[in-house]
Tab-separated table of C-alpha atoms in Angstrom:
chain	number	residue	atom	x	y	z
A	1	MET	CA	10.714	13.942	-16.519
A	2	HIS	CA	7.440	11.788	-17.135
A	3	THR	CA	4.253	13.826	-17.458
A	4	VAL	CA	0.866	12.591	-16.370
A	5	VAL	CA	-2.067	14.154	-18.130
A	6	VAL	CA	-5.138	14.281	-16.050
A	7	GLY	CA	-8.428	14.043	-18.059
A	8	THR	CA	-12.113	13.486	-16.973
A	9	SER	CA	-12.133	9.666	-16.995
A	10	GLY	CA	-9.856	8.662	-14.133
A	11	VAL	CA	-6.238	7.710	-13.915
A	12	THR	CA	-4.209	4.396	-13.755
A	13	ALA	CA	-2.325	2.938	-10.960
A	14	SER	CA	0.863	3.627	-12.772
A	15	ASP	CA	-0.101	7.124	-12.911
A	16	VAL	CA	-0.563	7.352	-9.237
A	17	LEU	CA	2.872	5.612	-8.515
A	18	ALA	CA	4.600	7.996	-11.062
A	19	VAL	CA	3.286	11.081	-9.229
A	20	ALA	CA	3.546	9.840	-5.728
A	21	ARG	CA	6.893	8.025	-5.774
A	22	ASP	CA	8.731	9.422	-8.997
A	23	GLY	CA	7.821	13.102	-8.793
A	24	ALA	CA	6.066	12.960	-12.130
A	25	ARG	CA	4.796	16.329	-13.565
A	26	ILE	CA	1.006	16.842	-13.974
A	27	GLU	CA	-0.805	18.527	-16.846
A	28	LEU	CA	-4.645	19.144	-17.190
A	29	SER	CA	-6.071	18.035	-20.444
A	30	GLY	CA	-8.302	20.515	-22.583
A	31	GLU	CA	-11.087	18.085	-21.925
A	32	ALA	CA	-10.582	18.411	-18.152
A	33	VAL	CA	-10.549	22.203	-18.283
A	34	ALA	CA	-13.744	22.280	-20.276
A	35	ALA	CA	-15.549	19.993	-17.923
A	36	LEU	CA	-14.303	21.941	-14.979
A	37	ALA	CA	-15.730	25.126	-16.589
A	38	ALA	CA	-19.056	23.628	-17.599
A	39	ALA	CA	-19.628	22.044	-14.095
A	40	ARG	CA	-18.746	25.462	-12.530
A	41	GLU	CA	-21.434	27.268	-14.560
A	42	ILE	CA	-24.181	24.949	-13.055
A	43	VAL	CA	-22.835	25.620	-9.529
A	44	ASP	CA	-22.932	29.374	-10.137
A	45	ALA	CA	-26.316	29.209	-11.436
A	46	LEU	CA	-27.512	27.161	-8.454
A	47	ALA	CA	-25.783	29.649	-5.979
A	48	ALA	CA	-27.639	32.621	-7.593
A	49	LYS	CA	-31.034	31.027	-6.786
A	50	PRO	CA	-32.916	31.675	-3.599
A	51	GLU	CA	-33.598	27.876	-2.928
A	52	PRO	CA	-30.901	26.221	-0.779
A	53	VAL	CA	-28.719	23.708	-2.360
A	54	TYR	CA	-26.643	21.356	-0.064
A	55	GLY	CA	-22.870	22.228	-0.264
A	56	VAL	CA	-23.434	25.341	-2.239
A	57	SER	CA	-25.712	27.496	-0.094
A	58	THR	CA	-26.068	25.461	3.064
A	59	GLY	CA	-23.950	24.351	6.069
A	60	PHE	CA	-22.424	20.744	6.062
A	61	GLY	CA	-22.997	17.420	7.800
A	62	ALA	CA	-25.313	17.939	10.847
A	63	LEU	CA	-25.451	21.678	10.075
A	64	ALA	CA	-26.831	21.224	6.600
A	65	SER	CA	-30.183	22.706	7.452
A	66	ARG	CA	-28.901	26.326	7.639
A	67	HIS	CA	-29.117	28.316	4.505
A	68	ILE	CA	-26.096	30.508	4.062
A	69	SER	CA	-26.449	33.899	2.515
A	70	PRO	CA	-24.160	34.874	-0.398
A	71	GLU	CA	-21.980	37.289	1.692
A	72	LEU	CA	-21.034	34.560	4.028
A	73	ARG	CA	-20.277	31.762	1.508
A	74	ALA	CA	-16.646	32.353	0.869
A	75	GLN	CA	-16.172	32.461	4.682
A	76	LEU	CA	-18.059	29.209	4.784
A	77	GLN	CA	-15.662	27.520	2.422
A	78	ARG	CA	-12.726	28.851	4.163
A	79	ASN	CA	-14.057	27.790	7.518
A	80	ILE	CA	-14.817	24.085	6.584
A	81	VAL	CA	-11.120	23.676	5.506
A	82	ARG	CA	-9.792	25.361	8.561
A	83	SER	CA	-12.133	23.464	11.041
A	84	HIS	CA	-11.626	20.209	9.300
A	85	ALA	CA	-7.870	20.457	9.181
A	86	ALA	CA	-7.724	18.791	12.771
A	87	GLY	CA	-5.364	16.046	12.461
A	88	MET	CA	-2.960	15.025	15.075
A	89	GLY	CA	0.087	12.733	15.472
A	90	PRO	CA	3.126	12.020	13.259
A	91	HIS	CA	3.406	13.549	9.735
A	92	VAL	CA	2.290	11.095	7.045
A	93	GLU	CA	4.879	10.110	4.453
A	94	ARG	CA	5.417	12.330	1.453
A	95	GLU	CA	4.371	9.517	-1.173
A	96	VAL	CA	1.080	9.222	0.677
A	97	VAL	CA	0.240	12.908	0.637
A	98	ARG	CA	1.199	13.229	-3.019
A	99	ALA	CA	-1.060	10.386	-3.950
A	100	LEU	CA	-3.880	11.991	-1.798
A	101	MET	CA	-3.562	15.237	-3.445
A	102	PHE	CA	-3.348	13.799	-6.973
A	103	LEU	CA	-6.318	11.533	-6.625
A	104	ARG	CA	-8.495	14.434	-5.342
A	105	LEU	CA	-7.208	16.342	-8.382
A	106	LYS	CA	-8.266	13.396	-10.488
A	107	THR	CA	-11.942	13.600	-9.210
A	108	VAL	CA	-11.959	17.476	-9.410
A	109	CYS	CA	-11.123	17.143	-13.096
A	110	SER	CA	-14.014	14.634	-13.704
A	111	GLY	CA	-16.277	17.613	-14.089
A	112	HIS	CA	-18.583	16.342	-11.289
A	113	THR	CA	-17.470	18.587	-8.379
A	114	GLY	CA	-18.187	22.064	-9.655
A	115	VAL	CA	-14.614	23.214	-8.733
A	116	ARG	CA	-13.132	26.186	-11.059
A	117	PRO	CA	-10.401	25.373	-13.484
A	118	GLU	CA	-7.895	27.686	-11.578
A	119	VAL	CA	-8.288	25.748	-8.349
A	120	ALA	CA	-7.441	22.460	-10.182
A	121	GLN	CA	-4.428	24.224	-11.718
A	122	THR	CA	-3.239	25.385	-8.493
A	123	MET	CA	-3.431	21.810	-7.134
A	124	ALA	CA	-1.244	20.686	-10.085
A	125	ASP	CA	1.197	23.522	-9.575
A	126	ILE	CA	1.682	22.666	-5.972
A	127	LEU	CA	2.346	19.008	-6.862
A	128	ASN	CA	4.756	20.058	-9.674
A	129	ALA	CA	6.626	22.355	-7.219
A	130	GLY	CA	7.433	19.554	-4.938
A	131	ILE	CA	5.505	21.188	-2.170
A	132	THR	CA	3.834	18.637	0.111
A	133	PRO	CA	1.225	19.554	2.755
A	134	VAL	CA	1.831	18.378	6.337
A	135	VAL	CA	-0.799	15.743	7.046
A	136	HIS	CA	-1.130	13.970	10.307
A	137	GLU	CA	-1.661	10.269	11.183
A	138	TYR	CA	-4.911	10.658	12.785
A	139	GLY	CA	-8.076	12.444	11.759
A	140	SER	CA	-9.835	10.278	9.150
A	141	LEU	CA	-12.819	7.802	9.858
A	142	GLY	CA	-13.063	6.911	6.237
A	143	CYS	CA	-16.397	8.312	5.691
A	144	SER	CA	-17.233	11.552	4.047
A	145	GLY	CA	-13.957	10.670	2.694
A	146	ASP	CA	-10.616	11.268	4.249
A	147	LEU	CA	-11.658	14.512	5.842
A	148	ALA	CA	-8.820	15.698	7.915
A	149	PRO	CA	-6.065	14.628	5.621
A	150	LEU	CA	-7.739	16.218	2.662
A	151	SER	CA	-8.310	19.276	4.641
A	152	HIS	CA	-4.834	19.786	5.457
A	153	CYS	CA	-4.109	19.571	1.642
A	154	ALA	CA	-6.755	22.151	1.036
A	155	LEU	CA	-5.328	24.453	3.626
A	156	THR	CA	-2.034	24.532	1.750
A	157	LEU	CA	-4.033	25.636	-1.335
A	158	MET	CA	-5.301	28.520	0.649
A	159	GLY	CA	-1.709	29.461	1.693
A	160	GLU	CA	-2.372	28.408	5.319
A	161	GLY	CA	-0.902	25.969	7.597
A	162	ASP	CA	2.449	24.048	7.214
A	163	ALA	CA	3.888	22.161	4.205
A	164	GLU	CA	7.211	20.594	3.248
A	165	GLY	CA	9.314	22.077	0.565
A	166	PRO	CA	11.093	20.107	-2.106
A	167	ASP	CA	14.193	20.350	0.134
A	168	GLY	CA	12.268	18.402	2.905
A	169	VAL	CA	12.151	21.410	5.233
A	170	VAL	CA	8.781	22.223	6.764
A	171	ARG	CA	7.798	25.889	6.417
A	172	PRO	CA	4.622	27.973	6.446
A	173	ALA	CA	2.654	27.131	3.242
A	174	GLY	CA	2.087	30.711	2.266
A	175	GLU	CA	5.893	31.164	2.076
A	176	LEU	CA	6.395	28.051	0.085
A	177	LEU	CA	3.730	29.013	-2.407
A	178	ALA	CA	5.260	32.545	-2.720
A	179	ALA	CA	8.713	31.117	-3.295
A	180	HIS	CA	7.414	29.190	-6.317
A	181	GLY	CA	5.154	31.888	-7.702
A	182	ILE	CA	1.904	30.111	-6.871
A	183	THR	CA	-1.051	32.452	-5.857
A	184	PRO	CA	-3.277	30.880	-3.057
A	185	VAL	CA	-6.715	30.257	-3.913
A	186	GLU	CA	-9.836	32.157	-2.726
A	187	LEU	CA	-12.404	29.468	-2.376
A	188	ARG	CA	-15.989	29.895	-3.607
A	189	GLU	CA	-19.336	28.018	-3.359
A	190	LYS	CA	-18.881	24.260	-2.780
A	191	GLU	CA	-15.067	24.296	-3.518
A	192	GLY	CA	-13.974	23.739	0.078
A	193	LEU	CA	-16.289	20.862	0.431
A	194	ALA	CA	-15.235	19.335	-2.836
A	195	LEU	CA	-11.652	19.381	-1.826
A	196	LEU	CA	-12.083	17.227	1.125
A	197	ASN	CA	-14.836	14.764	0.388
A	198	GLY	CA	-13.207	11.632	-1.080
A	199	THR	CA	-11.494	8.347	-0.458
A	200	ASP	CA	-8.217	9.527	-1.853
A	201	GLY	CA	-5.971	8.714	1.074
A	202	MET	CA	-7.038	5.175	1.546
A	203	LEU	CA	-7.089	4.610	-2.169
A	204	GLY	CA	-3.527	5.972	-2.715
A	205	MET	CA	-2.145	3.660	0.043
A	206	LEU	CA	-4.118	0.751	-1.515
A	207	VAL	CA	-2.481	1.390	-5.034
A	208	MET	CA	1.036	1.570	-3.388
A	209	ALA	CA	0.389	-1.522	-1.295
A	210	LEU	CA	-0.587	-3.456	-4.291
A	211	ALA	CA	2.632	-2.417	-6.254
A	212	ASP	CA	4.818	-3.495	-3.224
A	213	LEU	CA	2.867	-6.733	-2.501
A	214	GLU	CA	3.036	-7.999	-6.013
A	215	THR	CA	6.935	-7.873	-5.847
A	216	LEU	CA	6.795	-9.410	-2.264
A	217	TYR	CA	4.672	-12.393	-3.382
A	218	LYS	CA	7.135	-13.151	-6.097
A	219	SER	CA	9.949	-12.858	-3.721
A	220	ALA	CA	8.213	-15.099	-1.255
A	221	ASP	CA	7.724	-17.667	-3.947
A	222	VAL	CA	11.500	-17.723	-4.368
A	223	THR	CA	12.380	-17.760	-0.663
A	224	ALA	CA	9.901	-20.705	-0.200
A	225	ALA	CA	11.792	-22.520	-3.094
A	226	LEU	CA	15.107	-21.878	-1.447
A	227	SER	CA	13.859	-23.212	1.862
A	228	LEU	CA	12.401	-26.392	0.182
A	229	GLU	CA	15.727	-26.838	-1.575
A	230	ALA	CA	17.675	-26.356	1.685
A	231	LEU	CA	15.397	-28.826	3.647
A	232	LEU	CA	16.111	-31.407	0.849
A	233	GLY	CA	12.419	-31.325	-0.006
A	234	THR	CA	10.612	-32.694	-2.990
A	235	ASP	CA	9.552	-30.512	-5.850
A	236	LYS	CA	7.022	-33.137	-7.108
A	237	VAL	CA	4.330	-31.396	-5.196
A	238	LEU	CA	4.707	-28.393	-7.488
A	239	ALA	CA	3.690	-30.273	-10.595
A	240	PRO	CA	1.256	-28.459	-12.810
A	241	GLU	CA	-1.159	-31.352	-12.989
A	242	LEU	CA	-1.643	-31.245	-9.220
A	243	HIS	CA	-2.587	-27.616	-9.222
A	244	ALA	CA	-4.738	-27.960	-12.371
A	245	ILE	CA	-7.256	-29.881	-10.354
A	246	ARG	CA	-7.688	-27.355	-7.833
A	247	PRO	CA	-7.594	-24.266	-10.292
A	248	HIS	CA	-7.220	-21.259	-8.154
A	249	PRO	CA	-5.030	-18.986	-10.416
A	250	GLY	CA	-2.748	-17.655	-7.654
A	251	GLN	CA	-1.947	-21.201	-6.492
A	252	GLY	CA	-1.027	-22.393	-9.956
A	253	ALA	CA	1.211	-19.221	-10.424
A	254	SER	CA	2.982	-19.648	-7.200
A	255	ALA	CA	3.605	-23.375	-7.775
A	256	ALA	CA	4.967	-22.533	-11.213
A	257	ASN	CA	7.284	-19.857	-9.904
A	258	MET	CA	8.746	-22.240	-7.281
A	259	LEU	CA	9.100	-25.137	-9.883
A	260	ALA	CA	11.047	-22.564	-12.294
A	261	VAL	CA	13.378	-21.629	-9.334
A	262	LEU	CA	14.118	-25.251	-8.369
A	263	LYS	CA	14.813	-26.471	-11.947
A	264	GLY	CA	18.169	-28.206	-12.145
A	265	SER	CA	18.775	-28.535	-8.291
A	266	GLU	CA	20.517	-31.573	-6.917
A	267	LEU	CA	19.168	-30.849	-3.460
A	268	THR	CA	15.485	-31.760	-4.072
A	269	GLY	CA	13.986	-35.094	-3.759
A	270	HIS	CA	16.110	-36.655	-1.080
A	271	HIS	CA	13.051	-37.995	0.886
A	272	GLN	CA	14.415	-41.589	0.933
A	273	ASP	CA	18.060	-41.018	1.973
A	274	ASP	CA	19.298	-41.442	5.426
A	275	ALA	CA	16.119	-39.935	7.104
A	276	PRO	CA	13.467	-41.112	5.014
A	277	ARG	CA	10.266	-38.932	4.638
A	278	VAL	CA	6.914	-39.572	3.072
A	279	GLN	CA	5.940	-35.849	2.810
A	280	ASP	CA	7.365	-32.618	3.642
A	281	ALA	CA	5.769	-30.436	6.396
A	282	TYR	CA	2.760	-28.227	5.600
A	283	SER	CA	5.001	-25.006	5.597
A	284	VAL	CA	6.911	-26.494	2.606
A	285	ARG	CA	4.394	-28.573	0.890
A	286	CYS	CA	1.478	-26.060	1.084
A	287	ALA	CA	3.540	-22.933	0.202
A	288	PRO	CA	1.752	-22.495	-3.069
A	289	GLN	CA	-1.753	-22.894	-1.514
A	290	VAL	CA	-1.143	-20.094	0.999
A	291	ALA	CA	0.834	-17.779	-1.273
A	292	GLY	CA	-1.657	-18.519	-3.992
A	293	ALA	CA	-4.633	-17.526	-1.822
A	294	GLY	CA	-3.000	-14.122	-1.077
A	295	ARG	CA	-2.365	-13.712	-4.775
A	296	ASP	CA	-6.085	-14.175	-5.419
A	297	THR	CA	-6.809	-11.657	-2.802
A	298	LEU	CA	-4.403	-9.215	-4.415
A	299	ALA	CA	-6.334	-9.718	-7.751
A	300	HIS	CA	-9.500	-8.911	-5.997
A	301	ALA	CA	-8.025	-5.766	-4.377
A	302	ARG	CA	-6.743	-4.596	-7.590
A	303	THR	CA	-10.179	-4.756	-9.301
A	304	VAL	CA	-11.627	-2.696	-6.402
A	305	ALA	CA	-8.665	-0.210	-6.817
A	306	GLU	CA	-9.396	0.120	-10.629
A	307	ARG	CA	-13.069	0.780	-10.044
A	308	GLU	CA	-12.266	3.376	-7.407
A	309	LEU	CA	-9.619	5.047	-9.748
A	310	ALA	CA	-12.350	5.369	-12.357
A	311	SER	CA	-14.778	6.974	-9.868
A	312	ALA	CA	-15.622	10.586	-9.192
A	313	VAL	CA	-16.211	10.696	-5.385
A	314	ASP	CA	-17.713	13.913	-4.040
A	315	ASN	CA	-20.914	14.962	-2.225
A	316	PRO	CA	-23.008	16.599	-3.634
A	317	VAL	CA	-22.143	15.882	-7.263
A	318	VAL	CA	-22.711	17.796	-10.539
A	319	LEU	CA	-24.579	15.432	-12.928
A	320	PRO	CA	-24.371	16.021	-16.751
A	321	ASP	CA	-28.180	17.080	-16.788
A	322	GLY	CA	-27.455	19.918	-14.431
A	323	ARG	CA	-28.629	18.513	-11.151
A	324	VAL	CA	-26.545	18.647	-8.005
A	325	GLU	CA	-27.374	15.741	-5.929
A	326	SER	CA	-26.372	14.424	-2.542
A	327	ASN	CA	-25.132	10.841	-2.386
A	328	GLY	CA	-23.270	8.362	-0.197
A	329	ASN	CA	-20.317	7.527	-2.750
A	330	PHE	CA	-17.720	8.979	-0.243
A	331	HIS	CA	-18.168	5.953	2.045
A	332	GLY	CA	-15.011	4.056	2.171
A	333	ALA	CA	-16.295	0.550	2.736
A	334	PRO	CA	-15.148	-0.905	-0.648
A	335	VAL	CA	-11.615	0.239	-0.308
A	336	ALA	CA	-11.525	-0.451	3.423
A	337	TYR	CA	-12.482	-4.068	3.139
A	338	VAL	CA	-9.723	-4.970	0.648
A	339	LEU	CA	-7.075	-3.082	2.595
A	340	ASP	CA	-8.132	-5.412	5.512
A	341	PHE	CA	-8.181	-8.403	3.413
A	342	LEU	CA	-4.685	-7.552	2.191
A	343	ALA	CA	-3.341	-7.431	5.766
A	344	ILE	CA	-4.895	-10.777	6.617
A	345	ALA	CA	-3.202	-12.353	3.578
A	346	ALA	CA	0.137	-10.648	4.302
A	347	ALA	CA	0.002	-11.999	7.902
A	348	ASP	CA	-0.501	-15.519	6.790
A	349	LEU	CA	2.297	-15.453	4.224
A	350	GLY	CA	4.644	-14.005	6.900
A	351	SER	CA	3.492	-16.847	9.274
A	352	ILE	CA	4.343	-19.627	6.857
A	353	ALA	CA	7.639	-18.083	6.015
A	354	GLU	CA	8.532	-17.920	9.561
A	355	ARG	CA	7.665	-21.560	10.099
A	356	ARG	CA	10.141	-22.568	7.320
A	357	THR	CA	12.927	-20.524	8.967
A	358	ASP	CA	12.410	-22.069	12.314
A	359	ARG	CA	12.409	-25.623	10.487
A	360	LEU	CA	15.811	-24.640	8.935
A	361	LEU	CA	17.205	-23.729	12.230
A	362	ASP	CA	16.080	-26.718	14.175
A	363	LYS	CA	18.549	-29.750	13.892
A	364	ASN	CA	15.781	-32.151	14.587
A	365	ARG	CA	13.835	-31.135	11.565
A	366	SER	CA	16.352	-29.628	9.228
A	367	HIS	CA	17.700	-32.994	7.818
A	368	GLY	CA	21.330	-32.646	8.576
A	369	LEU	CA	21.832	-28.945	8.842
A	370	PRO	CA	23.820	-27.639	11.942
A	371	PRO	CA	21.793	-26.237	14.972
A	372	PHE	CA	20.584	-22.676	14.082
A	373	LEU	CA	23.006	-22.803	10.978
A	374	ALA	CA	25.873	-21.908	13.466
A	375	ASP	CA	29.386	-22.255	12.701
A	376	ASP	CA	30.315	-23.968	15.904
A	377	ALA	CA	27.123	-24.557	17.772
A	378	GLY	CA	27.363	-23.762	21.494
A	379	VAL	CA	30.231	-21.355	20.951
A	380	ASP	CA	28.213	-19.767	18.152
A	381	SER	CA	24.300	-19.076	18.312
A	382	GLY	CA	24.019	-18.619	14.613
A	383	LEU	CA	20.560	-17.341	13.613
A	384	MET	CA	18.773	-18.096	16.801
A	385	ILE	CA	17.743	-14.604	17.477
A	386	ALA	CA	17.170	-13.772	13.789
A	387	GLN	CA	14.279	-16.131	14.096
A	388	TYR	CA	13.003	-14.414	17.268
A	389	THR	CA	13.026	-11.124	15.329
A	390	GLN	CA	11.131	-12.919	12.664
A	391	ALA	CA	8.623	-14.286	15.151
A	392	ALA	CA	8.152	-10.867	16.696
A	393	LEU	CA	7.420	-9.425	13.221
A	394	VAL	CA	4.755	-12.271	12.632
A	395	SER	CA	3.088	-11.654	15.966
A	396	GLU	CA	2.750	-7.882	15.086
A	397	MET	CA	1.477	-8.823	11.512
A	398	LYS	CA	-1.400	-11.079	13.413
A	399	ARG	CA	-2.417	-7.862	15.364
A	400	LEU	CA	-2.300	-5.788	12.304
A	401	ALA	CA	-4.546	-8.246	10.450
A	402	VAL	CA	-7.491	-7.436	12.994
A	403	PRO	CA	-9.782	-5.668	10.542
A	404	ALA	CA	-10.351	-1.904	10.979
A	405	SER	CA	-13.356	-1.987	8.746
A	406	ALA	CA	-15.256	-4.089	11.255
A	407	ASP	CA	-15.375	-0.963	13.609
A	408	SER	CA	-17.349	2.109	13.438
A	409	ILE	CA	-17.525	5.197	15.749
A	410	PRO	CA	-20.536	7.546	15.000
A	411	SER	CA	-19.721	11.128	14.435
A	412	SER	CA	-21.086	14.581	13.359
A	413	ALA	CA	-24.000	14.385	16.025
A	414	MET	CA	-25.064	10.942	14.627
A	415	GLN	CA	-25.461	12.275	11.069
A	416	GLU	CA	-22.255	10.280	10.201
A	417	ASP	CA	-23.362	7.231	12.136
A	418	HIS	CA	-21.564	4.367	10.387
A	419	VAL	CA	-18.021	4.944	9.111
A	420	SER	CA	-15.547	2.867	7.258
A	421	MET	CA	-12.305	3.332	9.163
A	422	GLY	CA	-10.525	2.878	5.813
A	423	TRP	CA	-7.682	5.250	6.478
A	424	SER	CA	-6.910	3.317	9.575
A	425	ALA	CA	-7.029	0.079	7.469
A	426	ALA	CA	-4.600	1.577	4.997
A	427	ARG	CA	-2.158	2.856	7.718
A	428	LYS	CA	-1.908	-0.521	9.312
A	429	LEU	CA	-1.361	-2.212	5.967
A	430	ARG	CA	1.519	0.004	5.231
A	431	THR	CA	3.135	-1.339	8.398
A	432	ALA	CA	2.255	-4.888	7.607
A	433	VAL	CA	3.953	-4.587	4.159
A	434	ASP	CA	7.061	-3.245	5.666
A	435	ASN	CA	6.971	-6.141	8.194
A	436	LEU	CA	6.307	-8.763	5.441
A	437	ALA	CA	9.473	-7.535	3.661
A	438	ARG	CA	11.533	-8.036	6.847
A	439	ILE	CA	10.096	-11.525	7.343
A	440	VAL	CA	10.837	-12.585	3.754
A	441	ALA	CA	14.420	-11.158	4.150
A	442	ILE	CA	15.114	-13.242	7.244
A	443	GLU	CA	14.015	-16.452	5.380
A	444	LEU	CA	16.111	-15.436	2.537
A	445	TYR	CA	18.950	-14.955	4.715
A	446	ALA	CA	18.531	-18.394	6.461
A	447	ALA	CA	17.692	-20.313	3.348
A	448	THR	CA	20.731	-18.948	1.361
A	449	ARG	CA	23.068	-19.826	4.459
A	450	ALA	CA	21.546	-23.260	4.534
A	451	ILE	CA	21.942	-24.030	0.966
A	452	GLU	CA	25.657	-22.992	1.187
A	453	LEU	CA	26.088	-25.390	4.137
A	454	ARG	CA	24.895	-28.326	1.855
A	455	ALA	CA	28.329	-29.367	0.772
A	456	GLY	CA	28.674	-31.690	-2.133
A	457	LEU	CA	25.153	-30.847	-3.620
A	458	THR	CA	24.752	-28.331	-6.447
A	459	PRO	CA	21.803	-26.004	-5.981
A	460	ALA	CA	19.590	-24.888	-8.742
A	461	PRO	CA	21.007	-22.242	-11.182
A	462	ALA	CA	18.318	-19.786	-10.117
A	463	SER	CA	19.204	-20.365	-6.531
A	464	GLN	CA	22.937	-19.785	-7.238
A	465	ALA	CA	22.013	-16.545	-8.909
A	466	VAL	CA	20.026	-15.363	-5.753
A	467	ILE	CA	22.779	-16.225	-3.492
A	468	ALA	CA	25.319	-14.412	-5.637
A	469	ALA	CA	23.197	-11.324	-5.877
A	470	VAL	CA	22.459	-11.493	-2.033
A	471	ARG	CA	26.231	-11.708	-1.350
A	472	ALA	CA	27.042	-8.776	-3.659
A	473	ALA	CA	24.518	-6.638	-1.785
A	474	GLY	CA	26.458	-6.940	1.337
A	475	VAL	CA	24.820	-9.988	3.030
A	476	GLN	CA	27.428	-12.196	4.400
A	477	GLY	CA	27.360	-16.051	4.233
A	478	PRO	CA	27.985	-18.817	6.714
A	479	GLY	CA	30.756	-18.236	9.483
A	480	PRO	CA	31.277	-17.508	12.985
A	481	ASP	CA	28.930	-15.206	14.992
A	482	ARG	CA	29.105	-11.510	14.086
A	483	PHE	CA	27.065	-8.455	14.513
A	484	LEU	CA	23.860	-9.585	12.828
A	485	ALA	CA	21.759	-6.504	12.574
A	486	PRO	CA	23.549	-4.925	9.650
A	487	ASP	CA	23.286	-8.202	7.558
A	488	LEU	CA	19.517	-8.278	8.246
A	489	GLU	CA	19.105	-4.680	7.359
A	490	ALA	CA	21.021	-5.346	4.085
A	491	ALA	CA	18.918	-8.382	3.263
A	492	ASP	CA	15.696	-6.240	3.928
A	493	ALA	CA	16.919	-3.607	1.537
A	494	PHE	CA	17.583	-6.160	-0.994
A	495	VAL	CA	14.155	-7.555	-0.726
A	496	GLN	CA	12.261	-4.139	-0.752
A	497	ALA	CA	14.267	-3.065	-3.693
A	498	GLY	CA	13.171	-6.166	-5.710
A	499	GLY	CA	16.383	-7.712	-5.914
A	500	VAL	CA	15.131	-11.245	-5.328
A	501	VAL	CA	12.985	-10.997	-8.474
A	502	THR	CA	15.739	-9.202	-10.401
A	503	ALA	CA	18.294	-11.853	-9.619
A	504	VAL	CA	16.145	-14.845	-10.437
A	505	GLU	CA	14.290	-13.671	-13.678
A	506	PRO	CA	17.272	-13.889	-15.973
A	507	VAL	CA	17.494	-17.513	-15.140
A	508	THR	CA	13.842	-18.479	-14.766
A	509	GLY	CA	12.295	-16.006	-17.202
A	510	PRO	CA	9.512	-13.683	-15.919
A	511	LEU	CA	7.865	-15.065	-12.837
A	512	ALA	CA	4.156	-15.100	-12.676
């Protein structure tokens, strides 16, 4: 099994994906253990002094003015975890919780939090055992970090609350820890606060969304090319010299992908046949411009994610010169913004895909295709209601594109008076990504059927490869009406698994 070694200088996106989705094991480097121990010495020294230090010997948030005596500090750390584990609603997905815990461990190992090495090791042990704390949908405002979600994880470290075992069964956390030989931690000064003060949930979801969207954007380029081909459109608008004079990188990449898919097609360029056209509709002609803008948004979001992965987010932090200083680095605005940007771009990509699907189904605009791609129109309805489903998904995508980060609800007696709502931005983006895959799948379903209905014209070799792969995946081709939902589910599974890209790249070479 793959092992991820956590040091002091952050982790990579591939590390997060390996732990969250593939169950990779975690080891702490010697450097990390030494940094943990050195920072802990600083915290212990400050805890022994009579002067109050925030997070070490005081209360928290709006209660920071109270100096806590030594005999109450362990109770203080337990209490902050218990009281902040106040989430409600459905359980969050296992991969999200694993990413959340792993990223908090990453920051703990930076040597800036003052957490003891044994606490960090227990976090790694829990992840390695396949134990997943129960985290709820609601409870984070994305400021002071993802407080409630991280608190539910910290509660599991203490052997309290509920967690899901490797078998998927939810049990008391104490029982699961005992079954795997893991001793619950007794938190000391600052440790409770350090375990729940970060942007780890929203960051983990950003990293996973970026991975999924990278594949979906390539898939969307392919389906756009298939739709262009099925509509007998022209590939001249994809010429590199046209995109070179508007040098947005994403636009050029999308155009190149589409051109590669269409190479060798007999269906493109029929503008001057029986129904002459000067230009294709915007949804066809401007596909690279829209998908390309989304790709450039992905690139910006990836830069933000990389910076955040290299960060040590906690409050207060232990500095190399021995100071323990309060700060505002836990504010989720940088991550929240790009989560919302991605939801906007995904909604627009879904919207233009739906417009192409509708064009394929409309006999007045499809240039010779049967109404709704039906076998016997009137007796058969074809893909009429598949487009309804796609339109409903697009409509929801537009609602999900409303930015969460533009909102703020003050909390903690106005101490935390401006929050990022980054967790909410991440949660709605996950839904948007799932919906985008479904929208692309429906365009794929319609475009492949339409191409097969173009008798006497040979599609591009890359298109033939996609059609063959989709049919092998259980997605049926043209014919009389049948129960459509299983076909659409199979197409969605094919898209989500990266099947479109896998099918086309042996013909086109690697897509951009």
